[in-house]
Structure formats: structure tokens, C-alpha cells
mmCIF file of C-alpha atoms in Angstrom:
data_model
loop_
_atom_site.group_PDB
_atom_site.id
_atom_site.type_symbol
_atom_site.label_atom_id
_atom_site.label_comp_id
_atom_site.label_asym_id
_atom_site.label_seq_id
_atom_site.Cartn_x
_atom_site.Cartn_y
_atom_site.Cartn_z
ATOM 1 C CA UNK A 64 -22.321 16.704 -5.480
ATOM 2 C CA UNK A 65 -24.283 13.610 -4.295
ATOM 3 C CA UNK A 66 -26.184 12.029 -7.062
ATOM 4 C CA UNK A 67 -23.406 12.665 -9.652
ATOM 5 C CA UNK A 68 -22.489 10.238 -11.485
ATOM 6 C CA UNK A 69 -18.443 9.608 -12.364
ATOM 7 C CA UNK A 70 -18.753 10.574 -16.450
ATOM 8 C CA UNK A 71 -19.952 13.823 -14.814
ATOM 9 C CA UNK A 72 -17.328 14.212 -12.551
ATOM 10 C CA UNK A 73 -14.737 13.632 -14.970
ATOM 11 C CA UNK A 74 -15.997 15.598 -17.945
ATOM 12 C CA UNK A 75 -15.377 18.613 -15.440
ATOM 13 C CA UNK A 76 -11.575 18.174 -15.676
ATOM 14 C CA UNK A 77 -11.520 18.381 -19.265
ATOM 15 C CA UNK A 78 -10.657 21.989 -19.653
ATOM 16 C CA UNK A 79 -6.740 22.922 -18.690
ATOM 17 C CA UNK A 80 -7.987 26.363 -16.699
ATOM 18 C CA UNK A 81 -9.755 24.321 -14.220
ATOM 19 C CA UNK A 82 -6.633 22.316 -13.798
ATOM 20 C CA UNK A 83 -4.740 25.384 -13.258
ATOM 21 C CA UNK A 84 -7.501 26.484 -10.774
ATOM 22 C CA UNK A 85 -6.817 23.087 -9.000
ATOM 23 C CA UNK A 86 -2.894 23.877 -8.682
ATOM 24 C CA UNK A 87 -3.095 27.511 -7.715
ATOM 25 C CA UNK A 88 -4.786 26.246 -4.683
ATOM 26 C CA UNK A 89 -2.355 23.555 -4.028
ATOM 27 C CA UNK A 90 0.512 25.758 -4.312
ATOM 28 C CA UNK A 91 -1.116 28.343 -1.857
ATOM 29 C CA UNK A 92 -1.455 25.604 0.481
ATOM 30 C CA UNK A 93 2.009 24.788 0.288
ATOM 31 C CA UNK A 94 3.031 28.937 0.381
ATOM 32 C CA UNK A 95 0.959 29.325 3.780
ATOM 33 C CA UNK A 96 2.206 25.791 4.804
ATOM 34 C CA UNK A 97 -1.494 24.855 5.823
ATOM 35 C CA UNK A 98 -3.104 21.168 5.382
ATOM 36 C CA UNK A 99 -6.571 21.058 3.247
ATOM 37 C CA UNK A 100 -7.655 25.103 4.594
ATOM 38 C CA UNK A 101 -5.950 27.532 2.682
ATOM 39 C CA UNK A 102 -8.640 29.063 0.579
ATOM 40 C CA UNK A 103 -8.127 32.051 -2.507
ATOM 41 C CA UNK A 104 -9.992 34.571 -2.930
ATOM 42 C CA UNK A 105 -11.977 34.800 -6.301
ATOM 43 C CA UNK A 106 -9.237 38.089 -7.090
ATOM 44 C CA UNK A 107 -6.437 36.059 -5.920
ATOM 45 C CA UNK A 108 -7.623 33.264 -8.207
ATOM 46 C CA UNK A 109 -7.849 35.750 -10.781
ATOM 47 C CA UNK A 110 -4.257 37.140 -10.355
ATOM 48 C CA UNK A 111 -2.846 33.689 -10.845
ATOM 49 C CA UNK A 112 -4.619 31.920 -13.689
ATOM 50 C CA UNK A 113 -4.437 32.433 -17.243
ATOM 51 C CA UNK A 114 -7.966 33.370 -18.195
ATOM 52 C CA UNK A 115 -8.986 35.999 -20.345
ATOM 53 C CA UNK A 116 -11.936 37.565 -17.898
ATOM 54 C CA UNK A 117 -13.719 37.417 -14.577
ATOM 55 C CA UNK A 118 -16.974 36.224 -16.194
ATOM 56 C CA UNK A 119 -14.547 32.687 -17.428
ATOM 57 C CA UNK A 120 -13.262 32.350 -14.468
ATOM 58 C CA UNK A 121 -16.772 32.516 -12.355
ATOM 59 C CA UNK A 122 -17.923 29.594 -15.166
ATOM 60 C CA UNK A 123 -15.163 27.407 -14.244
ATOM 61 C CA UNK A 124 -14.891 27.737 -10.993
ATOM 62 C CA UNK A 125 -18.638 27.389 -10.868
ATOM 63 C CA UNK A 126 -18.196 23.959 -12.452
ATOM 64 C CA UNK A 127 -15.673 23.332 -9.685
ATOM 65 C CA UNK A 128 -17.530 24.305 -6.579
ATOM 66 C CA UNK A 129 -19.696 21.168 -4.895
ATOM 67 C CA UNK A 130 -17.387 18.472 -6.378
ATOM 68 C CA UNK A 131 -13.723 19.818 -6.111
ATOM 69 C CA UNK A 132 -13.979 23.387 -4.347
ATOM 70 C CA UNK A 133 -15.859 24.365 -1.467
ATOM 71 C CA UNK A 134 -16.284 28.033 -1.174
ATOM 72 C CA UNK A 135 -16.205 29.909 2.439
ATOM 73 C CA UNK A 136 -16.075 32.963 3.712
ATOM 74 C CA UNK A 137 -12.010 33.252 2.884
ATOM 75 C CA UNK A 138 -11.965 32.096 -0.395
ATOM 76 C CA UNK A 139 -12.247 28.793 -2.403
ATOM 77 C CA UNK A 140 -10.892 25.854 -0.665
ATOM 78 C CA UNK A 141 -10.414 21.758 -1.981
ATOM 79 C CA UNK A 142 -13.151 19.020 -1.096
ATOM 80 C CA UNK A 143 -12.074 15.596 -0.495
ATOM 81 C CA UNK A 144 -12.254 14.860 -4.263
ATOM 82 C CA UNK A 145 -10.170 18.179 -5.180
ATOM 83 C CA UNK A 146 -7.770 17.298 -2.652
ATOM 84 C CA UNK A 147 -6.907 13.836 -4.140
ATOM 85 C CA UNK A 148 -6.984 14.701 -7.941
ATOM 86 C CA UNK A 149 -4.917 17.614 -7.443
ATOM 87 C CA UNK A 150 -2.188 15.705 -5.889
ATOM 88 C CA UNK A 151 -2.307 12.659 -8.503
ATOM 89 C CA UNK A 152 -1.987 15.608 -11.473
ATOM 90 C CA UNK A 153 0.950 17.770 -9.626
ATOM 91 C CA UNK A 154 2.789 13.875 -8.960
ATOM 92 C CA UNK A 155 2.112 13.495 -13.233
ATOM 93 C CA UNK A 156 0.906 9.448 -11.536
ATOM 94 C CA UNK A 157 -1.464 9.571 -14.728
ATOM 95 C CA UNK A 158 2.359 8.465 -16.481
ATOM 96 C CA UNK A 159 3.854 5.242 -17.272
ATOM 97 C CA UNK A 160 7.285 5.443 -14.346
ATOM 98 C CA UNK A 161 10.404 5.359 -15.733
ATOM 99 C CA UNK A 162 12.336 2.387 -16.325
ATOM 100 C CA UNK A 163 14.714 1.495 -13.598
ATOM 101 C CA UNK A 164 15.834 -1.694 -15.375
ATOM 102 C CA UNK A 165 16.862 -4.084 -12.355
ATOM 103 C CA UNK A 166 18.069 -4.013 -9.365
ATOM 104 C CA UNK A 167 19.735 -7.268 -7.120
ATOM 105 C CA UNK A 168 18.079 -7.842 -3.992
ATOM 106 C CA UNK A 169 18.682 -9.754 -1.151
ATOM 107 C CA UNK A 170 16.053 -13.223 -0.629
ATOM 108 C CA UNK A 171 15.009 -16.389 -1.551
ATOM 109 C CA UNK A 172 12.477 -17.961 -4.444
ATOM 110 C CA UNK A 173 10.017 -20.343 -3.012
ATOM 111 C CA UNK A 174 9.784 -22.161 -6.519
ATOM 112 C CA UNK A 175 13.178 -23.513 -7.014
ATOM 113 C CA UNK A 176 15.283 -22.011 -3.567
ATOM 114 C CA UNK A 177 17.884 -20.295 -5.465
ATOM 115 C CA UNK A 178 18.672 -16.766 -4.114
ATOM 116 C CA UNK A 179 19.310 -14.498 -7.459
ATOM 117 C CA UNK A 180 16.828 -12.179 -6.943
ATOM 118 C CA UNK A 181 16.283 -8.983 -9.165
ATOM 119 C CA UNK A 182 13.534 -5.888 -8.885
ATOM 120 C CA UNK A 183 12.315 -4.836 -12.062
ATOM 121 C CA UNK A 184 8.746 -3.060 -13.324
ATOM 122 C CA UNK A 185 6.529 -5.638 -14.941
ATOM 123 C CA UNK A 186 2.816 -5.865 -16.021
ATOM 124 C CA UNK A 187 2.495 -2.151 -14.182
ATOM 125 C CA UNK A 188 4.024 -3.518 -11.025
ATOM 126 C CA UNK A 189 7.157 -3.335 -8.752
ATOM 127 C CA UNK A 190 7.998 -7.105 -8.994
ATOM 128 C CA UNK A 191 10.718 -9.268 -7.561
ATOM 129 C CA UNK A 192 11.053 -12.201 -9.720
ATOM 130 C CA UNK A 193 13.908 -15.134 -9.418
ATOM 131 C CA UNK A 194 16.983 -14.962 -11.605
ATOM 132 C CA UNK A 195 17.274 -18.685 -12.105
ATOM 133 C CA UNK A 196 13.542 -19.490 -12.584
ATOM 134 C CA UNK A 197 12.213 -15.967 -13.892
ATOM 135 C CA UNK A 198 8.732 -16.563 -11.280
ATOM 136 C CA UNK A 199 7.631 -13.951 -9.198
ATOM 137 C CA UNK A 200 8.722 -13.787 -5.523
ATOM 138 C CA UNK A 201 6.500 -10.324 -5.013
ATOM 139 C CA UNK A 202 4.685 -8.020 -6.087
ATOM 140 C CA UNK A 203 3.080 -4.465 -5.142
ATOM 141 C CA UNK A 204 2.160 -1.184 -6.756
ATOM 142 C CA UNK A 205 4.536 1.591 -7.638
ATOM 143 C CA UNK A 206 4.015 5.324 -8.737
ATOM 144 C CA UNK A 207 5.715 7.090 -11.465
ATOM 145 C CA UNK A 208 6.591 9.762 -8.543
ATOM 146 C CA UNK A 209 8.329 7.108 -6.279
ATOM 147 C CA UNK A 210 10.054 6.198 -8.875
ATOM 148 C CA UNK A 211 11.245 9.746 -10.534
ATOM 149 C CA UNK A 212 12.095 10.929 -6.856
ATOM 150 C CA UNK A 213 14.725 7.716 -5.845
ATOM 151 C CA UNK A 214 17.910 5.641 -7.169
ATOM 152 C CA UNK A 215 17.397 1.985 -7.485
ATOM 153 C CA UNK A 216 18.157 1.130 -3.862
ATOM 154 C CA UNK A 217 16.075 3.525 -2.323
ATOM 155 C CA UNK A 218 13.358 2.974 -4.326
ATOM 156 C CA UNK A 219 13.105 -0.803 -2.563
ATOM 157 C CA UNK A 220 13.341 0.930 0.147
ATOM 158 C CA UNK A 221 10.661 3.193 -0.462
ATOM 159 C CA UNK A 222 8.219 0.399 -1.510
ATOM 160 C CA UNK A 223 8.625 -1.386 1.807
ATOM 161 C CA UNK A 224 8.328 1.167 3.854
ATOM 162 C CA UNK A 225 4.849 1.849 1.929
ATOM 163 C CA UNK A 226 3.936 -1.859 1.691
ATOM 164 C CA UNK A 227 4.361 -2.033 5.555
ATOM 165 C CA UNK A 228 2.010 1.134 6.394
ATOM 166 C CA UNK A 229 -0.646 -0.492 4.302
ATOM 167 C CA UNK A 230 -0.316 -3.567 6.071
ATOM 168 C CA UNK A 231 -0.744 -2.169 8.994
ATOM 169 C CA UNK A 232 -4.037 -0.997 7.947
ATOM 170 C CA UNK A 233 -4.772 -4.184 6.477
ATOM 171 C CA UNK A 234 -4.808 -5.754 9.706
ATOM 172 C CA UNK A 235 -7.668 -2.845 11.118
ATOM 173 C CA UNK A 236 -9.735 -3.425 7.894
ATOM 174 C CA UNK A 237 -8.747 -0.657 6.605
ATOM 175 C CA UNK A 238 -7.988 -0.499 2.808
ATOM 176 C CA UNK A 239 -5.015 1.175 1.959
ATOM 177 C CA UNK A 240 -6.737 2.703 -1.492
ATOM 178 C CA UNK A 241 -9.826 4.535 -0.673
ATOM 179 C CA UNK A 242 -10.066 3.418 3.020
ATOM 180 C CA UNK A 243 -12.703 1.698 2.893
ATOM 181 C CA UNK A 244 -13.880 -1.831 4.703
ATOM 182 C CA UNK A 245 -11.771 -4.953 3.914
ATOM 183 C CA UNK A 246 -13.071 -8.274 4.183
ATOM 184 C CA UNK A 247 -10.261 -10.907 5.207
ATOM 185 C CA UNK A 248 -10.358 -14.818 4.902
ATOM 186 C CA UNK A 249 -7.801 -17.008 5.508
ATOM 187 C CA UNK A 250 -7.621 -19.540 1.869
ATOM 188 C CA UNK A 251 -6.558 -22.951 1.577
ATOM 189 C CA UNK A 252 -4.070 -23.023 -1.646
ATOM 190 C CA UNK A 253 -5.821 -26.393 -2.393
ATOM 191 C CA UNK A 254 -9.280 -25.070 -2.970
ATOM 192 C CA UNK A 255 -8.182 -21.715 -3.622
ATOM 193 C CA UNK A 256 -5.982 -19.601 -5.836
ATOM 194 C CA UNK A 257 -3.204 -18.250 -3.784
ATOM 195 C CA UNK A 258 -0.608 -14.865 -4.782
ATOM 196 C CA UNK A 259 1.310 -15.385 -7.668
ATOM 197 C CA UNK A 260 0.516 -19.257 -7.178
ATOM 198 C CA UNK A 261 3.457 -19.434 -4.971
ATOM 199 C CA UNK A 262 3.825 -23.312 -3.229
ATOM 200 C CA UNK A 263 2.553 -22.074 0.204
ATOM 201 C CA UNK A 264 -0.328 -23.951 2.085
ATOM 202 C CA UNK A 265 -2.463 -20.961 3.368
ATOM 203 C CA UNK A 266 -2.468 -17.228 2.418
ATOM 204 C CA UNK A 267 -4.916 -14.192 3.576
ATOM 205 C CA UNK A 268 -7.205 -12.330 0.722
ATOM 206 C CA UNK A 269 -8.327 -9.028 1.828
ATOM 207 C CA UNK A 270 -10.935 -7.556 -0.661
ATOM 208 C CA UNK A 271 -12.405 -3.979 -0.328
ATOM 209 C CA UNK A 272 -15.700 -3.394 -0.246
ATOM 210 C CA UNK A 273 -15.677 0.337 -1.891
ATOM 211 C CA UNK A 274 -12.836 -0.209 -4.453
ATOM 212 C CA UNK A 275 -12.487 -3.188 -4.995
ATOM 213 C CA UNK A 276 -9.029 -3.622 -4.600
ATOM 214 C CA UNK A 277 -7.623 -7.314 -4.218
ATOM 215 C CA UNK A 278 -4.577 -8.020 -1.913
ATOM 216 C CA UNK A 279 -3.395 -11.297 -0.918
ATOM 217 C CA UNK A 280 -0.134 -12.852 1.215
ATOM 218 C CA UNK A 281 0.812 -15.692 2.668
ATOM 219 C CA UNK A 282 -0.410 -16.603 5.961
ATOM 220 C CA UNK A 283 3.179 -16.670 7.358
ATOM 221 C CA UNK A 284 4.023 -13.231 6.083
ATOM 222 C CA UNK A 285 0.592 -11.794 7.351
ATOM 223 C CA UNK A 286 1.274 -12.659 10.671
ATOM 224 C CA UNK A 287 4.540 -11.477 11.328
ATOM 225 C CA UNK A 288 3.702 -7.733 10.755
ATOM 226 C CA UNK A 289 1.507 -8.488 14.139
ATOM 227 C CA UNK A 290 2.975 -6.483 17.016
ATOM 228 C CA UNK A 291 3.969 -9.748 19.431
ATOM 229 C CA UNK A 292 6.189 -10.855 15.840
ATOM 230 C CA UNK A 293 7.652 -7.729 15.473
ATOM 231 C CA UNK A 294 8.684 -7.546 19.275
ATOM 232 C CA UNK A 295 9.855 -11.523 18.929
ATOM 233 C CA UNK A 296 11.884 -11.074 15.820
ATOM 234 C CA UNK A 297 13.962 -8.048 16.879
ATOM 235 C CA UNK A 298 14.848 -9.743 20.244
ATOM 236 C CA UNK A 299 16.447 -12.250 17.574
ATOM 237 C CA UNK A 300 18.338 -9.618 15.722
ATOM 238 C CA UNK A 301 15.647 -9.770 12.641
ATOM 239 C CA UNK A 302 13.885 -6.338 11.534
ATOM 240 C CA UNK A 303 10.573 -7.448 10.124
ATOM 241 C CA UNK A 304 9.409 -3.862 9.720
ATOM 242 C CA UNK A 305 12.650 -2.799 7.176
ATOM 243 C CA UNK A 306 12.740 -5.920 5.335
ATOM 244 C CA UNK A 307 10.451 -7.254 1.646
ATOM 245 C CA UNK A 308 8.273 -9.586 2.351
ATOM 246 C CA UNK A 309 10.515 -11.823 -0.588
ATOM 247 C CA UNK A 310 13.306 -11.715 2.395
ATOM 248 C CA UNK A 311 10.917 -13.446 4.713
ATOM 249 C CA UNK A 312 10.556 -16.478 1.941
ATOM 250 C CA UNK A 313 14.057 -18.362 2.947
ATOM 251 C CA UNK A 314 12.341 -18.865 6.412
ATOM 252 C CA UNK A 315 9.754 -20.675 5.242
ATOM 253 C CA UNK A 316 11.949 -22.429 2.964
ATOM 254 C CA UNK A 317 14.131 -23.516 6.164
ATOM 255 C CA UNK A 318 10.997 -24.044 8.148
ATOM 256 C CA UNK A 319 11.453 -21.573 10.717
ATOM 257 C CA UNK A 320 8.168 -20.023 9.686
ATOM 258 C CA UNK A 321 5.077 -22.548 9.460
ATOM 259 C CA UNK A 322 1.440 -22.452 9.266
ATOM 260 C CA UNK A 323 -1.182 -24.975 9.768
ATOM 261 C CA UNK A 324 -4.708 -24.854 10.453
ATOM 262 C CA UNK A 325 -5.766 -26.472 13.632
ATOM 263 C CA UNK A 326 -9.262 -26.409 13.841
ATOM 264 C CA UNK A 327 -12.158 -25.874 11.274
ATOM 265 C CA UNK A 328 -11.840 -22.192 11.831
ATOM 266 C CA UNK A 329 -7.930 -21.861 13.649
ATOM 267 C CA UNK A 330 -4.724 -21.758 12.299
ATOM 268 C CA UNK A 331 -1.610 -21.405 14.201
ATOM 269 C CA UNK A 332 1.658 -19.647 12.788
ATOM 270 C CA UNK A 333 4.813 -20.696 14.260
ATOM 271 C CA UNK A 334 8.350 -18.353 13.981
ATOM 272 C CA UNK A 335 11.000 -19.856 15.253
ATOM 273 C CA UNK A 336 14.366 -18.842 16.332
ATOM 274 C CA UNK A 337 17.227 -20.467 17.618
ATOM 275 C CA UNK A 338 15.819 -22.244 21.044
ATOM 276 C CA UNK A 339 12.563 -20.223 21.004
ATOM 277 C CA UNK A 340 9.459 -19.460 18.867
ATOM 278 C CA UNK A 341 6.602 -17.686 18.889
ATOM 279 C CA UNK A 342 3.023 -18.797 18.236
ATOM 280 C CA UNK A 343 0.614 -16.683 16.616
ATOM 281 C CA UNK A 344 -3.150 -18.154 16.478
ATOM 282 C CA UNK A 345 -5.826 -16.848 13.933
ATOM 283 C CA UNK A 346 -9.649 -17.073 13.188
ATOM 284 C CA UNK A 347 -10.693 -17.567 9.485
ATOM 285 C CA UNK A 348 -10.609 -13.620 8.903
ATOM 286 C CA UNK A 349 -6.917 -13.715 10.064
ATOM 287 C CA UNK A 350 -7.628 -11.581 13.455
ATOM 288 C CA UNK A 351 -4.929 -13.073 15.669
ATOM 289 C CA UNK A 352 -6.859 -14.519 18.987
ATOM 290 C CA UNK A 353 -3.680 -15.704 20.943
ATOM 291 C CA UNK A 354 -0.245 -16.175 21.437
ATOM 292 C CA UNK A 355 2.623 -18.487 22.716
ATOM 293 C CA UNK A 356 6.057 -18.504 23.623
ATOM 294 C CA UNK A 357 7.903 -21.558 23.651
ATOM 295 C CA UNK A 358 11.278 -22.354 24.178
ATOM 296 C CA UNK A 359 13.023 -25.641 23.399
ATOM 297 C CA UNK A 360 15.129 -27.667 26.142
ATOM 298 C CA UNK A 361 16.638 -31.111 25.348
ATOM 299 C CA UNK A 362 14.581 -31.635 22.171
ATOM 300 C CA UNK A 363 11.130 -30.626 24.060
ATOM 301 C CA UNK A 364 8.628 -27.734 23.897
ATOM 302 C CA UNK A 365 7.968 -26.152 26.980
ATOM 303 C CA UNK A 366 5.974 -22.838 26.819
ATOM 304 C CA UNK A 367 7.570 -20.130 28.708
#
């Protein structure tokens, strides 16, 4: 209800027959196959939870209605709120995720160049980190049900595929949390902190405004989830959109992939490959204004 505050909210969970209110309705949305409309009926409520009487069960799920139930005319249905607690308590997220110890994966450490690269869960993250030098090559959030549901390999699979959907959104200003506005700047690593203080000249920080969720990347990496990379890589037998952003380091290592800034408020990303490369150019909030082709001939540029 507006005006509550979240201790409020909260202190309404704290009774297990609410919680089973919460997943009867769940479940009947999943038995009528319906999205976020299937409503029970205060007897059909009745008939499925374990409380003693009806005069319980209009208590709780009067403590319900206006913050995680709406009732209408066909029963009691989920609110935005109900909707998203239920699913993180029927997913058990509130839980630590098992350990899948580590798993070898393809890329390249921007510290010392060395390839041994090994998945593991540290410091409540999915992290890549190198097997010569032990420093993170990347880093993003996993769920206990991600990784309960997969074997090892998928489960890098699985984190990609989600790290690439939220970058997507990143790129509307959209954050991938509680979808609220994000605020990008492009950073100078010499004046400011840059992810996992990887050797990289420029990277974007993209801060919510609602959440306050914190995600950063480097420039080079931001820029080729942009449509006119994805289209220019795959011409060049490279999948951005399948691989870890930790297989992307080795072309910046090689210097295929290079950023610089170019004006006070530019920067231009180059991606090359073989005789060609693509130009990406970005404003200080990482919104890509323009674009070049160029292909090489005899040692020159010449834009195609």
C-alpha cells in the first residue's frame, strides 16, 4: 500500500500460512497456465491451505491484500510485489548455491596474458579468475536456482546468455534489477576506479537510480554488444552474443579491439578483423553516435 514502509512490508511474511497463501496462487497459475491473472477464490484458498478456520484465513489474507494480493471479482490474484516474492521463495534464491567447484573455460587474463582460466563461486559471485595469476577476469551474479537446475558447462552458458539480455537493457537505460533508470558515463581508469581494476584505459559505469545497483565494463566490451558489432563480428566468423565477456579479453590483448577518447566528450572503439574494422563512436554516457567501416589496402585505411 503506498506509504508503507519496507519493515512493514516484510513483517507481513513472517507467518508460514501466508507463504503458503503466496504458493497456492502460484501453483494455480501454473495449473491454468495463465501469466499474473489466475485468481482463487476465498473457498478455493481454503481447500488448499493448512489453516485451522475461515476466520484465520480472512486475517491473513487480509494482511496480504493491498501489498501482495489484489482481490477481484474471481478471486485473489498477485500484485507486482506478490508476484516477485513468490517466485524468489518457490526458486529457495534466499540460499547460499551449491558449490560447483571449477570449471576450465576458454579466454585470456588481461593481467599477466596467460590463458588458464577457471569459473568458480567467490565473494557471492560467478567469477572467472586466471589460473596462473589467481585475478579476476569477470564477474556477474548467479542464483542458487541457476545453479541447482545446470552441470558445470551449462551453467556458463546460462550466465551469458543472462549477462547478454541485461546488457541489452543496459544500453536502453534500463536496469536489469528493478528496471529502473540507469545513468551511464564513460570513466577514465586514471581518475577513476575501473571493474576489478583490470589494466584497461576506459570502462562504462551504469548506476541505477531506484536500486542502486552498480555495473561496470570495459569500454571495448560495452560496445561490441551494439547491433552494427554484432552484425561485423559474425561476418568474421566471431559470435559476440554466445561468448563471456573474459573471451573478448585476448582481443584487446592482441589489439584488435581499442578504445581511445577523441574529443573532450568522444571516444571511438575500433574492432578489427583481418583487412577490415569497424568503428564505433560514443558520447560520455556511452550512447553510440556513429559508425565506420574501414578496410585496409597496402598498409592504408580507406573507409568503405
Amino acid at each position: 500500500m503506498p506509504g508503507q514502509e519496507a519493515d512493514d512490508v516484510f513483517r507481513l511474511l513472517a507467518d508460514e500460512t501466508r507463504l503458503d497463501v503466496l504458493r497456492t496462487v502460484a501453483r494455480q497459475q501454473r495449473d491454468r497456465r495463465q501469466t499474473g491473472v489466475a485468481g482463487l477464490s476465498f473457498s478455493e484458498l481454503y481447500d488448499r491451505v493448512d489453516v485451522d478456520d475461515t476466520s484465520k484465513l480472512s486475517y491473513h489474507l487480509g494482511e496480504l491484500t493491498g501489498t501482495f494480493l489484489r482481490k477481484r471479482e474471481d478471486g485473489y490474484v498477485f500484485t507486482h510485489a506478490g508476484e516477485r516474492l513468490v517466485r524468489f521463495v518457490l526458486a529457495e534464491n534466499y540460499r547460499a548455491p551449491p558449490d560447483f567447484g571449477t570449471i576450465d573455460t576458454e579466454g585470456t587474463c588481461l593481467f599477466c596474458g596467460e590463458s588458464a582460466l577457471r569459473a568458480t563461486y567467490r565473494d557471492r559471485y560467478f567469477t572467472v579468475v586466471c589460473g596462473a595469476c589467481d585475478r579476476p577476469a569477470f564477474s556477474y551474479r548467479v542464483r542458487p536456482a541457476q545453479v541447482r537446475s545446470r552441470d558445470p558447462e551449462d551453467l556458463i552458458d546460462a550466465v551469458v546468455r543472462e549477462q547478454v539480455g541485461d546488457l541489452f537493457k543496459l544500453r536502453q537505460g534500463v536496469c536489469p534489477e528493478c528496471a529502473g533508470r540507469l545513468d551511464t558515463a564513460v570513466v577514465d581508469a586514471e581518475t577513476h576506479p575501473v571493474p576489478d581494476e583490470m589494466p584497461i584505459d576506459f570502462a562504462t559505469v551504469s548506476e541505477c537510480t531506484e536500486c542502486l545497483q552498480c555495473l561496470g565494463l570495459p569500454l571495448t566490451h560495452a560496445a561490441a554488444y551494439h547491433p552494427a558489432s554484432v552484425a561485423f563480428h559474425w561476418v568474421h566468423g566471431v559470435d559476440v552474443l554466445s561468448s563471456g565477456p573474459w573471451a573478448f579479453h585476448r582481443h584487446v590483448a592482441d589489439g584488435r579491439w581499442r578504445a581511445e577518447r577523441v574529443d573532450a566528450d568522444e571516444y571511438r572503439v575500433e574492432f578489427r578483423r583481418d583487412d577490415a574494422s569497424l568503428r564505433l563512436f560514443l558520447d560520455d554516457a556511452a550512447s553510440v553516435t556513429r559508425t565506420e567501416r574501414v578496410r585496409y589496402s597496402g598498409g592504408r585505411d580507406g573507409q568503405s
